[in-house]
Amino acid sequence: MTTMTEASVREFKMPDVGEGLTEAEILKWYVQPGDTVTDGQVVCEVETAKAAVELPIPYDGVVRALHFPEGTTVDVGTAIIAVDVAGGAAPAAPAPAASAPAPQPEAPQEEPKPEGRQPVLVGYGVATSSTKRRPRKGAEPARQAAPAAAQAPQPELNGHGRTGVVTPDRPLAKPPVRKLAKDLGVDLATVTPTGPDGIITREDVHAAVAPQAPAAEPVPQAAPAAPVAPAPVVGHDTARETRVPVKGVRKATAAAMVGSAFTAPHVTEFVTVDVTRTMKLVEELKGDKEFAGLRVNPLLLIAKALLVAIKRNPDVNASWDEANQEIVQKHYVNLGIAAATPRGLIVPNIKDAHAKTLPQLAEALGELVSTAREGRTSPAAMQGGTVTITNVGVFGVDTGTPILNPGESAILAVGAIKLQPWVHKGKVKPRQVTTLALSFDHRLVDGELGSKVLADVAAILEQPKRLITWA
């Protein structure tokens, strides 16, 4: 994700650190202009819609410039840092553009394809990006020097044209703005940008739509009254309320939950179970030498119980392929664990959890939780899940109706384990009791199958010896 702008200066572009992500927010810079960097050195931390990721630089040199401050959301493919690989002093970048505009156009146009080594950075590959770098001051003469290229983007809509078109005059707009333009039927090539560096904003798109409604001339007479009504809404009381931009993990979670809730028909079933024997087993395992240094808690045995239930009812471990109209049955279990982090809800998963022994599962759970709390969960760790567990009991609630993680068939919610009166061997005794809730996709999991899975989990937690007899 680099490009040459001068003989010795390389521009490092924002890579796609996930699968198909379009933007990332720069959380922190670890270097400043004038600092020396080496190949593989982490230069910044960025947050995508999936996780926070540290980006290493793929070559040696001296930092020439940081193109964006911390807190800025940058499109994938946009240059974020310039490095002088020759190691010379960093000259003032804007001065040459102002004093000698004529030779400058050659620099941005001569973007040769990276030759030789194409480094693979952590969390992403080296796929060539079609995203254009943001234009800089002094780049206008280059556009004037190529008037024929202005006709190339005409067939484009929402930034997606044929792969062979020339891109120097491609309209600049963020993905949400492109989607808005597509929804409103606006060709971005015809929109006059008013944003910084020639970026098309939402207001520009709405302004382009306004002239298309000549029949609505009688309506403007009522327009003077319109600004009066929204005035109280626009003037927010900052002392009594705080507005937080929706971005990063929260934005991705919101989109995923809405998509899941309105795509997969959810069914949720509940069961209340006596887990006293399971709690006793947890205490015994804590003293077992096989679990020395490992964290043993009820979640470990609940996870193992769910894995055994899936083994007994394998059809529940599947996904719905809408495009091909197929049910994809999974012969492996990537067990997701919903985790609340400072950045929001994430669902990393334990790969091939079905093949792990109980100590191995305990180790994987411990690593997953600690990594999530430290904000170091990688995008790969949150991909490919098949079934999920969400432990709402840690918040003291009895249970809930969990929403499926997109692409998965079931999610098990575990409520708080409380001491309650319970009929045990014909007598009312205080017992450790919890409530389980299983939500499943009714397109591929019918009521019988879902009920069997939930009943098996409850039976194992009531009689943990079934972990041996059923496994």
Tab-separated table of C-alpha atoms in Angstrom:
chain	number	residue	atom	x	y	z
A	1	MET	CA	0.000	0.000	0.000
A	2	THR	CA	2.727	2.445	-0.972
A	3	THR	CA	3.265	4.774	-3.903
A	4	MET	CA	6.161	6.897	-5.132
A	5	THR	CA	5.620	10.642	-5.334
A	6	GLU	CA	9.277	11.733	-5.607
A	7	ALA	CA	12.502	9.914	-6.290
A	8	SER	CA	13.142	9.202	-2.614
A	9	VAL	CA	9.745	9.759	-0.964
A	10	ARG	CA	7.200	7.004	-0.493
A	11	GLU	CA	3.577	7.493	0.469
A	12	PHE	CA	2.137	4.793	2.732
A	13	LYS	CA	-1.580	4.324	2.101
A	14	MET	CA	-4.303	3.258	4.511
A	15	PRO	CA	-4.602	-0.507	3.927
A	16	ASP	CA	-7.702	-2.670	4.116
A	17	VAL	CA	-6.985	-4.269	7.485
A	18	GLY	CA	-10.152	-6.361	7.332
A	19	GLU	CA	-12.243	-7.883	4.570
A	20	GLY	CA	-13.871	-5.231	2.447
A	21	LEU	CA	-13.549	-2.389	4.964
A	22	THR	CA	-13.697	1.064	3.380
A	23	GLU	CA	-12.319	3.353	6.090
A	24	ALA	CA	-10.469	3.481	9.395
A	25	GLU	CA	-9.933	6.068	12.121
A	26	ILE	CA	-6.405	7.075	13.107
A	27	LEU	CA	-6.341	6.622	16.875
A	28	LYS	CA	-2.709	7.430	17.621
A	29	TRP	CA	0.510	8.330	15.845
A	30	TYR	CA	3.683	6.780	17.250
A	31	VAL	CA	6.017	8.862	15.059
A	32	GLN	CA	6.403	12.517	14.094
A	33	PRO	CA	7.984	14.301	11.071
A	34	GLY	CA	11.755	13.978	11.263
A	35	ASP	CA	11.695	10.637	13.115
A	36	THR	CA	13.667	7.720	11.697
A	37	VAL	CA	11.651	4.574	11.031
A	38	THR	CA	12.713	1.025	10.214
A	39	ASP	CA	11.083	-1.765	8.246
A	40	GLY	CA	8.330	-3.330	10.367
A	41	GLN	CA	8.159	-0.500	12.909
A	42	VAL	CA	4.633	0.352	14.092
A	43	VAL	CA	3.870	3.947	13.108
A	44	CYS	CA	0.219	4.300	14.107
A	45	GLU	CA	-2.854	2.628	15.554
A	46	VAL	CA	-6.115	2.680	13.626
A	47	GLU	CA	-9.625	1.556	14.472
A	48	THR	CA	-11.805	-0.080	11.867
A	49	ALA	CA	-15.369	-1.232	12.126
A	50	LYS	CA	-14.050	-4.486	13.564
A	51	ALA	CA	-11.049	-3.802	15.784
A	52	ALA	CA	-8.102	-1.603	16.658
A	53	VAL	CA	-5.001	-2.513	14.635
A	54	GLU	CA	-1.394	-1.306	14.709
A	55	LEU	CA	0.122	-0.539	11.296
A	56	PRO	CA	3.822	-1.212	10.625
A	57	ILE	CA	5.766	0.679	7.940
A	58	PRO	CA	7.271	-1.603	5.258
A	59	TYR	CA	10.570	0.234	4.678
A	60	ASP	CA	13.376	2.280	6.292
A	61	GLY	CA	13.596	6.064	6.116
A	62	VAL	CA	12.783	9.410	7.707
A	63	VAL	CA	9.210	10.588	8.224
A	64	ARG	CA	8.526	13.464	5.844
A	65	ALA	CA	4.915	14.257	6.823
A	66	LEU	CA	1.808	12.954	8.595
A	67	HIS	CA	-1.127	13.733	6.322
A	68	PHE	CA	-3.909	13.386	8.917
A	69	PRO	CA	-4.162	14.186	12.641
A	70	GLU	CA	-5.332	11.732	15.271
A	71	GLY	CA	-9.087	11.219	15.322
A	72	THR	CA	-9.472	11.526	11.545
A	73	THR	CA	-11.408	8.869	9.604
A	74	VAL	CA	-9.509	8.055	6.415
A	75	ASP	CA	-10.675	6.094	3.370
A	76	VAL	CA	-8.805	2.915	2.471
A	77	GLY	CA	-6.215	3.654	-0.215
A	78	THR	CA	-5.542	7.210	0.971
A	79	ALA	CA	-1.928	8.180	1.712
A	80	ILE	CA	-1.495	8.799	5.449
A	81	ILE	CA	2.273	9.209	5.898
A	82	ALA	CA	5.197	10.207	3.673
A	83	VAL	CA	8.632	8.665	4.278
A	84	ASP	CA	11.920	9.727	2.698
A	85	VAL	CA	13.593	6.390	2.041
A	86	ALA	CA	16.859	8.154	1.228
A	87	GLY	CA	16.985	9.379	4.843
A	88	GLY	CA	17.541	13.041	3.920
A	89	ALA	CA	16.213	16.083	5.735
A	90	ALA	CA	12.511	16.654	5.293
A	91	PRO	CA	11.906	19.769	3.175
A	92	ALA	CA	8.757	21.832	3.438
A	93	ALA	CA	6.245	20.097	1.186
A	94	PRO	CA	3.886	22.986	0.369
A	95	ALA	CA	6.651	25.436	-0.742
A	96	PRO	CA	7.644	23.731	-4.023
A	97	ALA	CA	3.983	23.464	-5.036
A	98	ALA	CA	3.474	27.198	-4.619
A	99	SER	CA	6.674	28.410	-6.290
A	100	ALA	CA	6.860	25.958	-9.190
A	101	PRO	CA	3.402	24.737	-10.134
A	102	ALA	CA	4.443	23.640	-13.603
A	103	PRO	CA	6.711	20.682	-12.796
A	104	GLN	CA	4.567	19.470	-9.885
A	105	PRO	CA	1.829	17.809	-11.942
A	106	GLU	CA	4.291	15.181	-13.115
A	107	ALA	CA	4.722	13.816	-9.575
A	108	PRO	CA	1.158	12.667	-8.840
A	109	GLN	CA	0.631	11.453	-12.417
A	110	GLU	CA	3.789	9.332	-12.412
A	111	GLU	CA	2.647	6.805	-9.882
A	112	PRO	CA	4.553	3.734	-11.101
A	113	LYS	CA	3.332	0.415	-9.861
A	114	PRO	CA	5.362	-0.811	-6.894
A	115	GLU	CA	8.321	-2.781	-8.176
A	116	GLY	CA	10.107	-5.652	-6.481
A	117	ARG	CA	9.111	-6.307	-2.907
A	118	GLN	CA	5.459	-5.822	-2.006
A	119	PRO	CA	5.324	-6.220	1.785
A	120	VAL	CA	2.510	-8.076	3.491
A	121	LEU	CA	1.501	-6.218	6.640
A	122	VAL	CA	-0.256	-7.592	9.682
A	123	GLY	CA	-3.926	-8.293	9.062
A	124	TYR	CA	-4.139	-7.581	5.309
A	125	GLY	CA	-2.726	-8.526	1.979
A	126	VAL	CA	-1.173	-6.794	-0.990
A	127	ALA	CA	-4.200	-6.610	-3.254
A	128	THR	CA	-3.967	-3.577	-5.509
A	129	SER	CA	-6.372	-0.882	-4.405
A	130	SER	CA	-8.344	1.154	-6.920
A	131	THR	CA	-8.965	3.929	-4.415
A	132	LYS	CA	-7.397	7.238	-5.401
A	133	ARG	CA	-5.323	9.329	-3.037
A	134	ARG	CA	-6.823	12.616	-1.921
A	135	PRO	CA	-5.689	15.521	-4.151
A	136	ARG	CA	-3.248	18.033	-2.685
A	137	LYS	CA	-2.605	21.663	-3.270
A	138	GLY	CA	-0.857	22.143	-6.561
A	139	ALA	CA	-2.577	19.201	-8.206
A	140	GLU	CA	-5.053	21.368	-10.148
A	141	PRO	CA	-2.650	21.974	-13.105
A	142	ALA	CA	-2.462	18.206	-13.522
A	143	ARG	CA	-6.204	18.024	-14.000
A	144	GLN	CA	-6.135	20.871	-16.503
A	145	ALA	CA	-3.361	19.117	-18.396
A	146	ALA	CA	-5.578	16.090	-19.012
A	147	PRO	CA	-9.016	17.394	-20.144
A	148	ALA	CA	-9.789	14.179	-21.964
A	149	ALA	CA	-9.789	12.259	-18.690
A	150	ALA	CA	-12.795	14.242	-17.499
A	151	GLN	CA	-15.016	12.187	-19.764
A	152	ALA	CA	-13.837	8.844	-18.368
A	153	PRO	CA	-15.738	8.870	-15.059
A	154	GLN	CA	-19.084	9.696	-16.717
A	155	PRO	CA	-20.272	6.074	-16.745
A	156	GLU	CA	-19.482	5.774	-13.004
A	157	LEU	CA	-22.214	5.716	-10.407
A	158	ASN	CA	-21.456	5.639	-6.677
A	159	GLY	CA	-17.748	5.355	-7.434
A	160	HIS	CA	-17.941	2.020	-9.265
A	161	GLY	CA	-17.078	2.119	-12.943
A	162	ARG	CA	-15.290	-0.137	-15.379
A	163	THR	CA	-11.832	-1.183	-14.352
A	164	GLY	CA	-10.267	0.318	-17.416
A	165	VAL	CA	-11.340	3.937	-16.901
A	166	VAL	CA	-8.849	6.630	-15.984
A	167	THR	CA	-9.285	7.729	-12.359
A	168	PRO	CA	-7.521	11.121	-11.869
A	169	ASP	CA	-10.858	13.014	-12.137
A	170	ARG	CA	-12.917	10.491	-10.198
A	171	PRO	CA	-15.280	12.413	-7.904
A	172	LEU	CA	-14.088	12.361	-4.305
A	173	ALA	CA	-16.699	11.299	-1.766
A	174	LYS	CA	-16.866	9.046	1.257
A	175	PRO	CA	-18.793	5.744	1.019
A	176	PRO	CA	-21.877	7.051	2.889
A	177	VAL	CA	-22.069	10.021	0.521
A	178	ARG	CA	-21.730	7.729	-2.488
A	179	LYS	CA	-24.558	5.557	-1.175
A	180	LEU	CA	-26.726	8.645	-0.665
A	181	ALA	CA	-26.011	9.732	-4.227
A	182	LYS	CA	-26.884	6.291	-5.517
A	183	ASP	CA	-30.136	6.205	-3.557
A	184	LEU	CA	-31.111	9.648	-4.872
A	185	GLY	CA	-30.029	8.864	-8.434
A	186	VAL	CA	-27.355	11.572	-8.497
A	187	ASP	CA	-24.286	11.228	-10.741
A	188	LEU	CA	-21.376	12.411	-8.586
A	189	ALA	CA	-19.530	13.567	-11.707
A	190	THR	CA	-22.154	16.314	-12.092
A	191	VAL	CA	-21.991	17.495	-8.481
A	192	THR	CA	-20.023	20.609	-7.519
A	193	PRO	CA	-17.928	19.780	-4.410
A	194	THR	CA	-17.712	22.251	-1.534
A	195	GLY	CA	-15.788	20.131	0.969
A	196	PRO	CA	-12.068	20.426	1.700
A	197	ASP	CA	-9.731	19.253	-1.087
A	198	GLY	CA	-12.676	18.957	-3.465
A	199	ILE	CA	-14.596	16.329	-1.479
A	200	ILE	CA	-18.319	15.993	-2.210
A	201	THR	CA	-20.433	16.279	0.942
A	202	ARG	CA	-23.988	15.221	1.782
A	203	GLU	CA	-25.091	18.830	1.390
A	204	ASP	CA	-23.636	18.886	-2.130
A	205	VAL	CA	-25.664	15.804	-3.079
A	206	HIS	CA	-28.872	17.256	-1.638
A	207	ALA	CA	-28.183	20.527	-3.459
A	208	ALA	CA	-27.843	18.592	-6.714
A	209	VAL	CA	-31.231	16.985	-6.143
A	210	ALA	CA	-33.053	20.265	-5.457
A	211	PRO	CA	-33.042	21.583	-9.068
A	212	GLN	CA	-34.628	18.323	-10.224
A	213	ALA	CA	-37.947	19.240	-8.634
A	214	PRO	CA	-39.294	22.174	-10.696
A	215	ALA	CA	-42.870	21.031	-10.182
A	216	ALA	CA	-42.612	21.793	-6.504
A	217	GLU	CA	-42.557	25.586	-7.013
A	218	PRO	CA	-45.740	26.171	-4.976
A	219	VAL	CA	-44.100	24.467	-1.990
A	220	PRO	CA	-41.309	27.072	-1.472
A	221	GLN	CA	-43.977	29.546	-0.394
A	222	ALA	CA	-44.513	27.436	2.684
A	223	ALA	CA	-40.770	27.000	3.127
A	224	PRO	CA	-40.244	30.173	5.221
A	225	ALA	CA	-42.252	28.535	8.011
A	226	ALA	CA	-40.159	25.365	7.835
A	227	PRO	CA	-36.930	26.816	9.314
A	228	VAL	CA	-38.873	27.963	12.356
A	229	ALA	CA	-40.056	24.456	13.248
A	230	PRO	CA	-36.695	22.658	13.252
A	231	ALA	CA	-34.920	25.492	15.065
A	232	PRO	CA	-35.378	23.926	18.529
A	233	VAL	CA	-34.029	20.601	17.191
A	234	VAL	CA	-30.913	22.137	15.689
A	235	GLY	CA	-30.048	24.046	18.842
A	236	HIS	CA	-28.975	21.152	21.048
A	237	ASP	CA	-28.607	21.722	24.759
A	238	THR	CA	-24.973	20.697	25.162
A	239	ALA	CA	-25.197	21.100	28.915
A	240	ARG	CA	-27.964	18.493	29.198
A	241	GLU	CA	-27.087	16.041	26.444
A	242	THR	CA	-24.052	14.667	24.659
A	243	ARG	CA	-23.938	13.518	21.051
A	244	VAL	CA	-21.465	10.774	20.189
A	245	PRO	CA	-20.660	10.071	16.517
A	246	VAL	CA	-21.596	6.553	15.430
A	247	LYS	CA	-18.416	4.988	14.097
A	248	GLY	CA	-15.988	2.129	14.490
A	249	VAL	CA	-17.148	-0.940	16.403
A	250	ARG	CA	-20.463	0.675	17.419
A	251	LYS	CA	-21.310	1.458	13.789
A	252	ALA	CA	-20.478	-2.082	12.666
A	253	THR	CA	-22.429	-3.624	15.534
A	254	ALA	CA	-25.501	-1.527	14.766
A	255	ALA	CA	-25.436	-2.479	11.091
A	256	ALA	CA	-24.921	-6.165	11.895
A	257	MET	CA	-27.730	-6.315	14.445
A	258	VAL	CA	-30.229	-4.517	12.218
A	259	GLY	CA	-29.291	-6.735	9.294
A	260	SER	CA	-29.619	-9.892	11.384
A	261	ALA	CA	-32.888	-8.929	13.087
A	262	PHE	CA	-34.608	-8.096	9.795
A	263	THR	CA	-33.097	-10.921	7.731
A	264	ALA	CA	-33.181	-14.043	9.886
A	265	PRO	CA	-36.515	-14.948	11.510
A	266	HIS	CA	-35.572	-15.303	15.167
A	267	VAL	CA	-37.084	-17.807	17.577
A	268	THR	CA	-36.031	-17.806	21.242
A	269	GLU	CA	-36.648	-20.626	23.711
A	270	PHE	CA	-35.970	-20.636	27.452
A	271	VAL	CA	-35.193	-23.211	30.111
A	272	THR	CA	-34.448	-22.861	33.822
A	273	VAL	CA	-32.027	-25.435	35.183
A	274	ASP	CA	-30.407	-26.510	38.435
A	275	VAL	CA	-26.642	-26.131	37.948
A	276	THR	CA	-25.569	-26.982	41.489
A	277	ARG	CA	-23.550	-30.025	40.367
A	278	THR	CA	-21.867	-27.962	37.653
A	279	MET	CA	-20.808	-25.345	40.197
A	280	LYS	CA	-19.332	-28.095	42.398
A	281	LEU	CA	-17.412	-29.465	39.403
A	282	VAL	CA	-16.032	-25.970	38.703
A	283	GLU	CA	-14.598	-25.824	42.231
A	284	GLU	CA	-13.067	-29.286	41.849
A	285	LEU	CA	-11.427	-28.419	38.525
A	286	LYS	CA	-9.831	-25.316	40.010
A	287	GLY	CA	-7.728	-27.628	42.174
A	288	ASP	CA	-6.869	-30.048	39.365
A	289	LYS	CA	-3.234	-29.904	38.232
A	290	GLU	CA	-4.340	-30.132	34.588
A	291	PHE	CA	-5.880	-26.671	34.990
A	292	ALA	CA	-2.958	-25.086	36.841
A	293	GLY	CA	-2.599	-21.479	35.679
A	294	LEU	CA	-5.874	-21.608	33.756
A	295	ARG	CA	-9.076	-19.795	34.578
A	296	VAL	CA	-11.894	-22.205	35.386
A	297	ASN	CA	-15.414	-20.768	35.620
A	298	PRO	CA	-19.000	-21.791	34.784
A	299	LEU	CA	-18.634	-20.392	31.247
A	300	LEU	CA	-16.042	-23.065	30.495
A	301	LEU	CA	-18.439	-25.914	31.267
A	302	ILE	CA	-21.353	-24.139	29.563
A	303	ALA	CA	-19.235	-23.815	26.415
A	304	LYS	CA	-18.307	-27.490	26.574
A	305	ALA	CA	-21.961	-28.424	27.136
A	306	LEU	CA	-22.979	-26.472	24.016
A	307	LEU	CA	-20.254	-28.167	21.961
A	308	VAL	CA	-21.491	-31.599	23.061
A	309	ALA	CA	-25.086	-30.604	22.272
A	310	ILE	CA	-24.004	-29.523	18.775
A	311	LYS	CA	-22.226	-32.843	18.291
A	312	ARG	CA	-25.470	-34.644	19.180
A	313	ASN	CA	-27.499	-32.309	16.921
A	314	PRO	CA	-25.105	-31.343	14.087
A	315	ASP	CA	-27.790	-29.822	11.840
A	316	VAL	CA	-27.960	-26.784	14.128
A	317	ASN	CA	-24.411	-25.844	13.127
A	318	ALA	CA	-25.214	-24.364	9.724
A	319	SER	CA	-25.754	-21.122	7.830
A	320	TRP	CA	-28.194	-19.850	5.223
A	321	ASP	CA	-26.800	-18.979	1.783
A	322	GLU	CA	-29.404	-16.632	0.329
A	323	ALA	CA	-27.596	-16.099	-2.976
A	324	ASN	CA	-27.381	-19.800	-3.818
A	325	GLN	CA	-30.495	-20.823	-1.887
A	326	GLU	CA	-28.562	-23.415	0.067
A	327	ILE	CA	-28.117	-24.469	3.692
A	328	VAL	CA	-24.410	-24.746	4.437
A	329	GLN	CA	-23.767	-27.387	7.088
A	330	LYS	CA	-20.541	-26.811	9.034
A	331	HIS	CA	-18.453	-29.777	10.116
A	332	TYR	CA	-16.494	-27.630	12.532
A	333	VAL	CA	-17.447	-25.264	15.354
A	334	ASN	CA	-15.913	-21.808	15.653
A	335	LEU	CA	-17.387	-20.854	19.010
A	336	GLY	CA	-18.053	-17.129	19.376
A	337	ILE	CA	-17.938	-15.445	22.779
A	338	ALA	CA	-19.663	-12.044	22.998
A	339	ALA	CA	-17.378	-9.628	24.835
A	340	ALA	CA	-18.109	-6.117	26.076
A	341	THR	CA	-15.086	-3.852	25.538
A	342	PRO	CA	-14.469	-0.110	25.965
A	343	ARG	CA	-14.908	0.227	22.194
A	344	GLY	CA	-18.187	-1.693	22.152
A	345	LEU	CA	-19.471	-5.234	21.677
A	346	ILE	CA	-17.266	-7.643	19.747
A	347	VAL	CA	-17.649	-11.379	19.099
A	348	PRO	CA	-14.292	-13.112	18.632
A	349	ASN	CA	-14.432	-16.861	18.209
A	350	ILE	CA	-12.399	-19.901	19.168
A	351	LYS	CA	-11.405	-21.693	15.981
A	352	ASP	CA	-12.192	-25.438	15.872
A	353	ALA	CA	-13.481	-25.389	19.430
A	354	HIS	CA	-15.081	-28.792	18.881
A	355	ALA	CA	-11.655	-30.436	18.662
A	356	LYS	CA	-10.279	-29.006	21.927
A	357	THR	CA	-9.988	-30.789	25.230
A	358	LEU	CA	-11.365	-29.084	28.333
A	359	PRO	CA	-7.952	-27.656	29.385
A	360	GLN	CA	-7.330	-26.453	25.819
A	361	LEU	CA	-10.761	-24.819	25.745
A	362	ALA	CA	-10.012	-23.117	29.094
A	363	GLU	CA	-6.739	-21.751	27.703
A	364	ALA	CA	-8.427	-20.488	24.517
A	365	LEU	CA	-11.194	-18.787	26.515
A	366	GLY	CA	-8.654	-17.066	28.754
A	367	GLU	CA	-6.668	-15.747	25.788
A	368	LEU	CA	-9.810	-14.594	24.003
A	369	VAL	CA	-11.104	-12.632	27.003
A	370	SER	CA	-7.778	-10.996	27.890
A	371	THR	CA	-7.092	-10.007	24.284
A	372	ALA	CA	-10.569	-8.478	23.948
A	373	ARG	CA	-10.235	-6.473	27.157
A	374	GLU	CA	-6.884	-5.085	26.030
A	375	GLY	CA	-8.361	-4.082	22.675
A	376	ARG	CA	-5.972	-6.319	20.737
A	377	THR	CA	-8.529	-8.578	19.050
A	378	SER	CA	-7.645	-8.981	15.374
A	379	PRO	CA	-10.237	-8.843	12.575
A	380	ALA	CA	-9.444	-12.475	11.721
A	381	ALA	CA	-10.447	-13.544	15.232
A	382	MET	CA	-13.950	-12.153	14.643
A	383	GLN	CA	-14.557	-13.856	11.316
A	384	GLY	CA	-15.927	-17.299	10.530
A	385	GLY	CA	-17.984	-17.892	13.684
A	386	THR	CA	-20.685	-20.578	13.596
A	387	VAL	CA	-22.393	-20.439	17.024
A	388	THR	CA	-22.110	-17.874	19.836
A	389	ILE	CA	-22.477	-17.671	23.622
A	390	THR	CA	-23.362	-14.411	25.371
A	391	ASN	CA	-23.025	-14.381	29.151
A	392	VAL	CA	-25.465	-11.710	30.308
A	393	GLY	CA	-25.446	-13.223	33.778
A	394	VAL	CA	-22.275	-11.307	34.659
A	395	PHE	CA	-24.460	-8.182	34.754
A	396	GLY	CA	-26.868	-9.761	37.234
A	397	VAL	CA	-29.774	-10.284	34.829
A	398	ASP	CA	-31.713	-13.528	34.527
A	399	THR	CA	-31.581	-13.929	30.746
A	400	GLY	CA	-32.397	-12.181	27.466
A	401	THR	CA	-33.467	-12.690	23.864
A	402	PRO	CA	-30.131	-12.505	22.029
A	403	ILE	CA	-29.864	-11.486	18.375
A	404	LEU	CA	-27.957	-13.809	16.083
A	405	ASN	CA	-24.481	-12.870	14.973
A	406	PRO	CA	-24.782	-12.427	11.164
A	407	GLY	CA	-24.095	-15.647	9.290
A	408	GLU	CA	-24.672	-17.869	12.323
A	409	SER	CA	-27.581	-20.165	13.135
A	410	ALA	CA	-27.799	-19.979	16.941
A	411	ILE	CA	-26.762	-17.997	20.000
A	412	LEU	CA	-27.019	-19.110	23.628
A	413	ALA	CA	-27.625	-16.535	26.375
A	414	VAL	CA	-26.616	-17.495	29.911
A	415	GLY	CA	-28.307	-15.762	32.825
A	416	ALA	CA	-27.085	-15.113	36.362
A	417	ILE	CA	-26.558	-18.146	38.565
A	418	LYS	CA	-28.494	-17.544	41.784
A	419	LEU	CA	-29.308	-19.450	44.931
A	420	GLN	CA	-33.040	-20.210	44.708
A	421	PRO	CA	-35.561	-22.566	46.327
A	422	TRP	CA	-35.804	-25.684	44.175
A	423	VAL	CA	-37.484	-29.038	44.472
A	424	HIS	CA	-34.645	-31.543	44.784
A	425	LYS	CA	-35.317	-35.204	45.585
A	426	GLY	CA	-38.830	-34.385	46.704
A	427	LYS	CA	-37.838	-31.561	49.035
A	428	VAL	CA	-37.533	-27.813	48.613
A	429	LYS	CA	-33.890	-26.911	49.000
A	430	PRO	CA	-31.678	-23.932	48.107
A	431	ARG	CA	-29.991	-24.748	44.795
A	432	GLN	CA	-27.821	-22.904	42.255
A	433	VAL	CA	-30.207	-22.096	39.398
A	434	THR	CA	-29.852	-20.271	36.083
A	435	THR	CA	-31.967	-19.579	32.983
A	436	LEU	CA	-30.729	-20.310	29.469
A	437	ALA	CA	-32.123	-18.753	26.285
A	438	LEU	CA	-31.399	-20.083	22.807
A	439	SER	CA	-32.180	-17.933	19.759
A	440	PHE	CA	-31.980	-19.629	16.370
A	441	ASP	CA	-32.610	-18.916	12.700
A	442	HIS	CA	-35.997	-20.468	11.962
A	443	ARG	CA	-35.199	-20.716	8.256
A	444	LEU	CA	-32.851	-23.642	8.893
A	445	VAL	CA	-33.526	-24.639	12.514
A	446	ASP	CA	-37.049	-25.792	13.293
A	447	GLY	CA	-38.580	-25.864	16.753
A	448	GLU	CA	-37.790	-29.519	17.384
A	449	LEU	CA	-34.105	-29.159	16.585
A	450	GLY	CA	-33.734	-25.954	18.590
A	451	SER	CA	-35.521	-27.517	21.551
A	452	LYS	CA	-33.271	-30.587	21.480
A	453	VAL	CA	-30.124	-28.463	21.523
A	454	LEU	CA	-31.317	-26.346	24.435
A	455	ALA	CA	-32.555	-29.398	26.357
A	456	ASP	CA	-29.210	-31.160	25.895
A	457	VAL	CA	-27.282	-28.148	27.212
A	458	ALA	CA	-29.559	-27.971	30.246
A	459	ALA	CA	-29.271	-31.726	30.879
A	460	ILE	CA	-25.463	-31.577	30.824
A	461	LEU	CA	-25.354	-28.633	33.229
A	462	GLU	CA	-27.746	-30.445	35.560
A	463	GLN	CA	-25.716	-33.682	35.367
A	464	PRO	CA	-22.136	-32.793	34.277
A	465	LYS	CA	-21.228	-36.498	34.050
A	466	ARG	CA	-23.040	-36.431	30.705
A	467	LEU	CA	-19.977	-34.604	29.376
A	468	ILE	CA	-18.355	-38.042	29.543
A	469	THR	CA	-21.258	-40.319	28.617
A	470	TRP	CA	-22.456	-38.156	25.685
A	471	ALA	CA	-19.089	-36.983	24.408
